[in-house]
Each structure stands twice: as C-alpha cells, then as structure tokens.
GROMACS .gro file of N, CA and C in nm:
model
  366
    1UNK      N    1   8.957   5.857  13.869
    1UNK     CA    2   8.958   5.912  13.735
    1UNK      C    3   8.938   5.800  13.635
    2UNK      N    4   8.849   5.818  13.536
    2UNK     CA    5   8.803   5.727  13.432
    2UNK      C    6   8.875   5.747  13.271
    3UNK      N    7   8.911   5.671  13.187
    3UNK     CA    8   8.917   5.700  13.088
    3UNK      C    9   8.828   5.720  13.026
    4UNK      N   10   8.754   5.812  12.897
    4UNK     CA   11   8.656   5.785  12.799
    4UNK      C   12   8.716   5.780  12.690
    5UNK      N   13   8.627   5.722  12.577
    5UNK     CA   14   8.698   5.671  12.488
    5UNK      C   15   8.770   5.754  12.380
    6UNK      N   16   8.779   5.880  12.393
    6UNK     CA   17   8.867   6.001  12.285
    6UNK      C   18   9.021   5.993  12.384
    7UNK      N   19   9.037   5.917  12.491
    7UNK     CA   20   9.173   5.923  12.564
    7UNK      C   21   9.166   6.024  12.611
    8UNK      N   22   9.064   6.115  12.656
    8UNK     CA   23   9.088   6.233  12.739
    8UNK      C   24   9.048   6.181  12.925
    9UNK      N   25   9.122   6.234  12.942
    9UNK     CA   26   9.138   6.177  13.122
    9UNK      C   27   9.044   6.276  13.181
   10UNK      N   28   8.916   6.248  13.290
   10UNK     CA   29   8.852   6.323  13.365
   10UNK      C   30   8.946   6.390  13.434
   11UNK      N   31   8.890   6.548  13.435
   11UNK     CA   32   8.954   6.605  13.530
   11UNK      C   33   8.882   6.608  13.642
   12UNK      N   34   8.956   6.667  13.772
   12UNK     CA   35   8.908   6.621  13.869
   12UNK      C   36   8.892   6.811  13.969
   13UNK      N   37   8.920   6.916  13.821
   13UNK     CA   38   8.921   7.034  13.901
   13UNK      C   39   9.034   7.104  13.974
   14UNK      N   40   9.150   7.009  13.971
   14UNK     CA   41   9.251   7.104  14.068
   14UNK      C   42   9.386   7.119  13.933
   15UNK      N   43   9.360   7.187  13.881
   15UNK     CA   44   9.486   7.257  13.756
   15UNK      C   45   9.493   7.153  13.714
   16UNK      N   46   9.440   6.993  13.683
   16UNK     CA   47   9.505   6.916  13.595
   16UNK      C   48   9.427   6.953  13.437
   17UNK      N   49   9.514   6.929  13.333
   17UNK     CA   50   9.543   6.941  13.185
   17UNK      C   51   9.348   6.882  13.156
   18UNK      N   52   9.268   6.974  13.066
   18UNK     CA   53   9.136   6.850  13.046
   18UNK      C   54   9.186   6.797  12.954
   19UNK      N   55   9.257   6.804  12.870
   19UNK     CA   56   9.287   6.768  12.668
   19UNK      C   57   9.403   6.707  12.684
   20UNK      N   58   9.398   6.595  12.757
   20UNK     CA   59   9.556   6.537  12.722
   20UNK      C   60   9.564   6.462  12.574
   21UNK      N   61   9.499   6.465  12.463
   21UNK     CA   62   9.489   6.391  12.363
   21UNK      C   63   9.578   6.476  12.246
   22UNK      N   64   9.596   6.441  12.156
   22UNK     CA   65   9.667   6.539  12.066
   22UNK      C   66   9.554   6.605  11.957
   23UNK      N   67   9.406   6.600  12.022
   23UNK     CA   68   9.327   6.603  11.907
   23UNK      C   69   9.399   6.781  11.970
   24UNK      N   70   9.308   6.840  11.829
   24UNK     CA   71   9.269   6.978  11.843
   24UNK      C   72   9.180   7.053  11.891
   25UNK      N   73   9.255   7.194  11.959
   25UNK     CA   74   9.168   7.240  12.060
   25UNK      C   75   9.084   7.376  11.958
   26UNK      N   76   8.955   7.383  12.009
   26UNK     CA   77   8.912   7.475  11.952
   26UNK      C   78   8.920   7.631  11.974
   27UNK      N   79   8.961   7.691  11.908
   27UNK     CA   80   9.005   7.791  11.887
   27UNK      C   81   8.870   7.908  11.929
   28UNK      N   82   8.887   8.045  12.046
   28UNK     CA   83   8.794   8.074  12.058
   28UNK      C   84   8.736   8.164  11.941
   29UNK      N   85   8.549   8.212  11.931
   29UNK     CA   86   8.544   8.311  11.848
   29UNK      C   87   8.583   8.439  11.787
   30UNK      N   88   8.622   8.459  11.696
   30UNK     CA   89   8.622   8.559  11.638
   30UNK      C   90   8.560   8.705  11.680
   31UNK      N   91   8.591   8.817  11.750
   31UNK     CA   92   8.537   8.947  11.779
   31UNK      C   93   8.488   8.982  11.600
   32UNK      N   94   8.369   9.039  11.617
   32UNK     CA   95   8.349   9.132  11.513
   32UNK      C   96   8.443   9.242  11.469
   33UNK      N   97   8.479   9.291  11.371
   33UNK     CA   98   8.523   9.414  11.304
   33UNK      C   99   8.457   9.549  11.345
   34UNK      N  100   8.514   9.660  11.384
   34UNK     CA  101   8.422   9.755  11.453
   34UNK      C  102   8.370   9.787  11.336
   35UNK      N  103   8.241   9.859  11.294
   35UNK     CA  104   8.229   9.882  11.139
   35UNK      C  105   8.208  10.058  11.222
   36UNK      N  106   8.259  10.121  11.087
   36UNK     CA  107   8.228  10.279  11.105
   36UNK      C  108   8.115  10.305  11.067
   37UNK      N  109   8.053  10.419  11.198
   37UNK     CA  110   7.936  10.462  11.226
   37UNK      C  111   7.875  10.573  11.065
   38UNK      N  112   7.815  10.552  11.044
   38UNK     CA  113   7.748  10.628  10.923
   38UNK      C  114   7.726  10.748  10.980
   39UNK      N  115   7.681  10.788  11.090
   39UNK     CA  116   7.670  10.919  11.166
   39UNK      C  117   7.833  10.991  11.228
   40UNK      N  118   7.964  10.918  11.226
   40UNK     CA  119   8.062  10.951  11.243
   40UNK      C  120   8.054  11.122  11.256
   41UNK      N  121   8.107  11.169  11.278
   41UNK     CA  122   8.177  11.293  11.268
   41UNK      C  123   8.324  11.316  11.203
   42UNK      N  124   8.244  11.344  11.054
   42UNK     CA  125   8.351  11.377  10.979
   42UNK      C  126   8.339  11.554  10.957
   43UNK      N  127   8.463  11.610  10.888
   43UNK     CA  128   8.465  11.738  10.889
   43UNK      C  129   8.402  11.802  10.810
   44UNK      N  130   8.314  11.907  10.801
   44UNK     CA  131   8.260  11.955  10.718
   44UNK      C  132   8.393  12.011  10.590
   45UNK      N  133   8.386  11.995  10.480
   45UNK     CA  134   8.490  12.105  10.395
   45UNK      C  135   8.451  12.256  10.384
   46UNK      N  136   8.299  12.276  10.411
   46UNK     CA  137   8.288  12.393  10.404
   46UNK      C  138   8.358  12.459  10.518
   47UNK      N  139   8.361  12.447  10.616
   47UNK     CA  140   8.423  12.514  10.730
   47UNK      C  141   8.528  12.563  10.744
   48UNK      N  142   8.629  12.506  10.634
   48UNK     CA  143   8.757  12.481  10.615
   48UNK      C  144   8.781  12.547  10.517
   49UNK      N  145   8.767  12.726  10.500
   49UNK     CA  146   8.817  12.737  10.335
   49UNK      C  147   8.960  12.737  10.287
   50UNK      N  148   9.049  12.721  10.353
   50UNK     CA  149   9.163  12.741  10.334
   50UNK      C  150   9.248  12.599  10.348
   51UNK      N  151   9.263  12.526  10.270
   51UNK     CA  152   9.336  12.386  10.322
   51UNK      C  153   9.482  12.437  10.368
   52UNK      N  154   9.556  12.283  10.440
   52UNK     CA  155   9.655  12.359  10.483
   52UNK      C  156   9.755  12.386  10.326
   53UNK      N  157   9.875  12.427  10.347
   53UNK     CA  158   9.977  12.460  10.250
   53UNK      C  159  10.048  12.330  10.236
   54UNK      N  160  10.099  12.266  10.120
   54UNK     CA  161  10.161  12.145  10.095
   54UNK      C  162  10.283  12.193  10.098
   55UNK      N  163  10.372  12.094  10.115
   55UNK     CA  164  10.501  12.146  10.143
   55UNK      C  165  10.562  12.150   9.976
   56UNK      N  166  10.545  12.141   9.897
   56UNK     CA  167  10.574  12.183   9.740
   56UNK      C  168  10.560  12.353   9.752
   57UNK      N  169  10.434  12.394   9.773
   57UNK     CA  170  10.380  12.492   9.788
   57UNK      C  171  10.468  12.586   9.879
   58UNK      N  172  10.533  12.580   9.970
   58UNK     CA  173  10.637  12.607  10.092
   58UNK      C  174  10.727  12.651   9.990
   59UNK      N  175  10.791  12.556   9.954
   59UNK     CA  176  10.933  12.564   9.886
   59UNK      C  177  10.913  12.641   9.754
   60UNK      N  178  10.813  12.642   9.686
   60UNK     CA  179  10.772  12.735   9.547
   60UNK      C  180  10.752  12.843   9.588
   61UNK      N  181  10.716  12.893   9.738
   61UNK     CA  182  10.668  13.073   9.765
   61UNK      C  183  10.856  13.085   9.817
   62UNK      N  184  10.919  13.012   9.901
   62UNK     CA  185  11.003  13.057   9.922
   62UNK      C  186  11.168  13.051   9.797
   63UNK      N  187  11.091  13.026   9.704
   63UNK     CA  188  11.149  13.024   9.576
   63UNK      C  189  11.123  13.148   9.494
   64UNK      N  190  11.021  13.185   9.472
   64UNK     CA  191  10.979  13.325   9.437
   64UNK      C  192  11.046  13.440   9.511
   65UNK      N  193  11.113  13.397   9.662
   65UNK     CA  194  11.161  13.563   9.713
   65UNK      C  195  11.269  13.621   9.604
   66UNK      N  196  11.259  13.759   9.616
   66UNK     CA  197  11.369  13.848   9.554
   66UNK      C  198  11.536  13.777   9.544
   67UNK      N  199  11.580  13.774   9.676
   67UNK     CA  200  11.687  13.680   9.742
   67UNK      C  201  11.751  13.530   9.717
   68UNK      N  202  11.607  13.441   9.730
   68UNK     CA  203  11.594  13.324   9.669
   68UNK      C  204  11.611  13.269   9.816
   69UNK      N  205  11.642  13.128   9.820
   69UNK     CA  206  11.645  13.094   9.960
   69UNK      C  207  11.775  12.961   9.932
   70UNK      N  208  11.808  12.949  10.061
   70UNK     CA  209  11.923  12.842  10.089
   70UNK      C  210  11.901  12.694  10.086
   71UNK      N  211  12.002  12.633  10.086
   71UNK     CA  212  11.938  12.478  10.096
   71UNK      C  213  11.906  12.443  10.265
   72UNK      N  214  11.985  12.523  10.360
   72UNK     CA  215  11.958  12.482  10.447
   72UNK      C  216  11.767  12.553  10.532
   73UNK      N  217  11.778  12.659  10.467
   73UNK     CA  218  11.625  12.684  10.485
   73UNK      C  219  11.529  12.613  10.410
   74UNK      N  220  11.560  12.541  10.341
   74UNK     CA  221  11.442  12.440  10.265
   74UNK      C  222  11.422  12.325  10.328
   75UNK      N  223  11.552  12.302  10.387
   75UNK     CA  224  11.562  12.174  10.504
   75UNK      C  225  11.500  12.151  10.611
   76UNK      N  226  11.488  12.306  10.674
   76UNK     CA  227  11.460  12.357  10.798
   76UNK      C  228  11.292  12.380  10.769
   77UNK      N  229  11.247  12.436  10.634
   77UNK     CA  230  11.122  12.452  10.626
   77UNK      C  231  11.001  12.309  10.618
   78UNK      N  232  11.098  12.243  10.520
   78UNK     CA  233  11.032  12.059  10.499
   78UNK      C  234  11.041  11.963  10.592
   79UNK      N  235  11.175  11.996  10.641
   79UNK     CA  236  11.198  11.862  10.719
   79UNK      C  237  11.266  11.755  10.683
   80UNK      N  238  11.330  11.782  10.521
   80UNK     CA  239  11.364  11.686  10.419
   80UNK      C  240  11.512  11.684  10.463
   81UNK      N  241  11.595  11.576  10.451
   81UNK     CA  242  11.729  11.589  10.455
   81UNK      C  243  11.753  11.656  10.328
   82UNK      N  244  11.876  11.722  10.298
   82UNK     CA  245  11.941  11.770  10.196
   82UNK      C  246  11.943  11.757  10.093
   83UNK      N  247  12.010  11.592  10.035
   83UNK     CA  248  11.984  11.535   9.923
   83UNK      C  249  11.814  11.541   9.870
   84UNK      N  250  11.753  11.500   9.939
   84UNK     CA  251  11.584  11.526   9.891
   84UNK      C  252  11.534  11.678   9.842
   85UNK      N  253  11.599  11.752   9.880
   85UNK     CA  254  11.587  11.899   9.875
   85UNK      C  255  11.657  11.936   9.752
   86UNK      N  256  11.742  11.881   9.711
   86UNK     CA  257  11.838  11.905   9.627
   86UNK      C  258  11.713  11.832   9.487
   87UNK      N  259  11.708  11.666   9.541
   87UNK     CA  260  11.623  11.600   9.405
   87UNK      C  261  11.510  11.684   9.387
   88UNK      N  262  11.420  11.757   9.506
   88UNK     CA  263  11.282  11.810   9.466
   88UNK      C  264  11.326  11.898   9.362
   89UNK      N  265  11.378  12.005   9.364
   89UNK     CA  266  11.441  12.142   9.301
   89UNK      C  267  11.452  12.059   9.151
   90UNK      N  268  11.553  11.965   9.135
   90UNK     CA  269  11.568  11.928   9.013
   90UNK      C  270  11.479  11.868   8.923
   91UNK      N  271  11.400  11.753   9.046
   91UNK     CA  272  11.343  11.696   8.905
   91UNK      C  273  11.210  11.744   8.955
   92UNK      N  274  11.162  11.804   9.017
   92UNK     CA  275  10.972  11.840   9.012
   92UNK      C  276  11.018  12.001   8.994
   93UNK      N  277  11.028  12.070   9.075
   93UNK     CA  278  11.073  12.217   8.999
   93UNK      C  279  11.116  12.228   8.853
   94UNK      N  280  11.217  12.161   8.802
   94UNK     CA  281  11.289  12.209   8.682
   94UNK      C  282  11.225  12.137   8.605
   95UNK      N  283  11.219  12.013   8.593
   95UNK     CA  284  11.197  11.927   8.502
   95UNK      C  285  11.009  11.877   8.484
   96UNK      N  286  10.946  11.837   8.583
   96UNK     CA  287  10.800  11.781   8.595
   96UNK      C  288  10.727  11.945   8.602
   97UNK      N  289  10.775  12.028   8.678
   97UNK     CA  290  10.696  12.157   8.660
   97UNK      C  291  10.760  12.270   8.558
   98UNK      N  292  10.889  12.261   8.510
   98UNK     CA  293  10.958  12.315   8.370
   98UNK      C  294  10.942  12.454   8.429
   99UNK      N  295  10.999  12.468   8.552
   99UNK     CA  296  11.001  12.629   8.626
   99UNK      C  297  11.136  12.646   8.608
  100UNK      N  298  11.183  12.790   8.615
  100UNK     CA  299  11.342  12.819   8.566
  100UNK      C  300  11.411  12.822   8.663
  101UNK      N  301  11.482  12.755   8.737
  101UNK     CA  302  11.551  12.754   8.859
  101UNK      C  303  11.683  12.792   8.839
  102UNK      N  304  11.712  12.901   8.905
  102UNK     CA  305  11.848  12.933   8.921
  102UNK      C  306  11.916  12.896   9.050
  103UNK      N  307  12.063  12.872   9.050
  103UNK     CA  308  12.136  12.856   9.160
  103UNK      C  309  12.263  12.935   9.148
  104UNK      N  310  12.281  13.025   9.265
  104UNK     CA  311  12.383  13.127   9.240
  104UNK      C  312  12.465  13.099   9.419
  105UNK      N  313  12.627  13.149   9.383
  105UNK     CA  314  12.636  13.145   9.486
  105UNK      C  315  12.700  13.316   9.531
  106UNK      N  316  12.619  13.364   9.619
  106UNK     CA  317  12.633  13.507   9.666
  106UNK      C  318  12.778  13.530   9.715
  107UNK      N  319  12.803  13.649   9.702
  107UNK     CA  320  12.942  13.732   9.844
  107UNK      C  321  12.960  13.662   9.899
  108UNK      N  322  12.852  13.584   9.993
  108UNK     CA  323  12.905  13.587  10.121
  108UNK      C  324  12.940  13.409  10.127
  109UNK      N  325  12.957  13.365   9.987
  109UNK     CA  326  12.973  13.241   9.973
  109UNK      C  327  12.872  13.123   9.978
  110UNK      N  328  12.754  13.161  10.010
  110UNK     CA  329  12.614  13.085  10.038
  110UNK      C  330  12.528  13.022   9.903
  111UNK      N  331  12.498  12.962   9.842
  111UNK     CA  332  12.406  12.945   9.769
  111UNK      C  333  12.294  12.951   9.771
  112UNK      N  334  12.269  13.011   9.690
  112UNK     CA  335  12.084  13.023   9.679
  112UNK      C  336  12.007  13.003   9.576
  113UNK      N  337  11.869  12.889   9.632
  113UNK     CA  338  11.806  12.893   9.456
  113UNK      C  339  11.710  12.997   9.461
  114UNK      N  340  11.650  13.011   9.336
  114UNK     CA  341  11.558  13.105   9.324
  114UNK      C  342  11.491  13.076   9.182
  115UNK      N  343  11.377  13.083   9.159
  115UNK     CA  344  11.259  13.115   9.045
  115UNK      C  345  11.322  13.202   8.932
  116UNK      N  346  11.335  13.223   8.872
  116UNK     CA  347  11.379  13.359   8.743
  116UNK      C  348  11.228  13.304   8.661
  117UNK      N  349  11.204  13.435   8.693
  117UNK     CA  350  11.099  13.438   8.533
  117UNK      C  351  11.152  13.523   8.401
  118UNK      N  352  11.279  13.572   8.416
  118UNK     CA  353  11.301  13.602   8.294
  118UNK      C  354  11.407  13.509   8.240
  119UNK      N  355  11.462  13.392   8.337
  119UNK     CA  356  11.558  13.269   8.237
  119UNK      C  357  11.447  13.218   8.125
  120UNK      N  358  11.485  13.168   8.099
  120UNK     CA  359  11.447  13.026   8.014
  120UNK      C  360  11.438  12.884   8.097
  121UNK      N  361  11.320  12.799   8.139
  121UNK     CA  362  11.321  12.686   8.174
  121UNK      C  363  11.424  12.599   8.092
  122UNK      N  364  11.535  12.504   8.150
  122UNK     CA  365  11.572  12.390   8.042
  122UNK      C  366  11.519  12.275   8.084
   0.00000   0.00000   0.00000
C-alpha cells in the first residue's frame, strides 16, 4: 500500500476505509422532484353536481328541526368534542351568522338548541 499525496491510503479491496483523510466526502446526487403530469386525472366538476355537505351545513339543517337537537347529537354528527360544539353555536351561529339560537331545557331534562325564526338574533 502506497501513500498519495491527499493522505488517502490505497485500498487494496477487502472492506478497508478509501477516505481516511478528513477531507470531505461527496455527497450523492440529488433525485429530481416528481413534477405533476399535465394529463393527470383530475375530476371533472361537472360530474359532480352535488358537492358533499360541510359540516356547518349538518349542524344548521339539524338546527332547523321542529325539536331542535342535543349537544350530544351535534357531537355525534361532527365529530367535534363538546366544548367546540358549544363555541360553533355561539360564535359562528349567533354571532358571525346573527341566526337566533335558542337553548331550552325540555321535561325530560335534556337540552336542546334550535333556530327560532320568530326570536330576535342578539
């Protein structure tokens, strides 16, 4: 085995180190970025007349029933823990959409909100 003059030691092929020097090793290339196909398959919108229902939209039809609905069916319908169910009602129902939300609690001890279109929004 020979020295050359960068201090790197010939290897000789059997697992020894080629770069014993402290220079730096080069780093391999870079893969390209996949770029998206211009022919992709995206969805037509026409096909689609009906988008799905937003979950705002959920909680505003089941706000409109006669009855009104519970907190725990709003939970069960969104997916939202409680407290979130509670903030939607207040501040995007009452306040950002200025809809009249009532909260009553029935016979049977349950609460329920519900839409009134004959309250007054506050």
């Amino acid at each position: 085995m020979g020295i050359t003059e960068t201090g790197q030691t010939e290897s000789t092929g059997a697992g020894e180190p080629q770069n014993t020097s402290l220079q730096a090793v080069a780093t391999p290339p870079r893969r390209p970025r996949k770029q998206a196909a211009a022919h992709a398959d995206v969805p037509n919108k026409s096909k689609n007349p009906k988008p799905a229902e937003t979950k705002t939209e959920i909680v505003l039809k089941k706000l409109r029933l006669a009855k009104g609905v519970t907190l725990e069916a709003l939970v069960e319908a969104t997916g939202w823990q409680p407290h979130s169910v509670r903030g939607f009602l207040s501040g995007t129902v009452k306040k950002k959409l200025g809809q009249p939300l009532v909260s009553e609690v029935g016979k049977d001890g349950v609460r329920r909100y519900r839409l009134d279109n004959k309250a007054k929004a506050v």
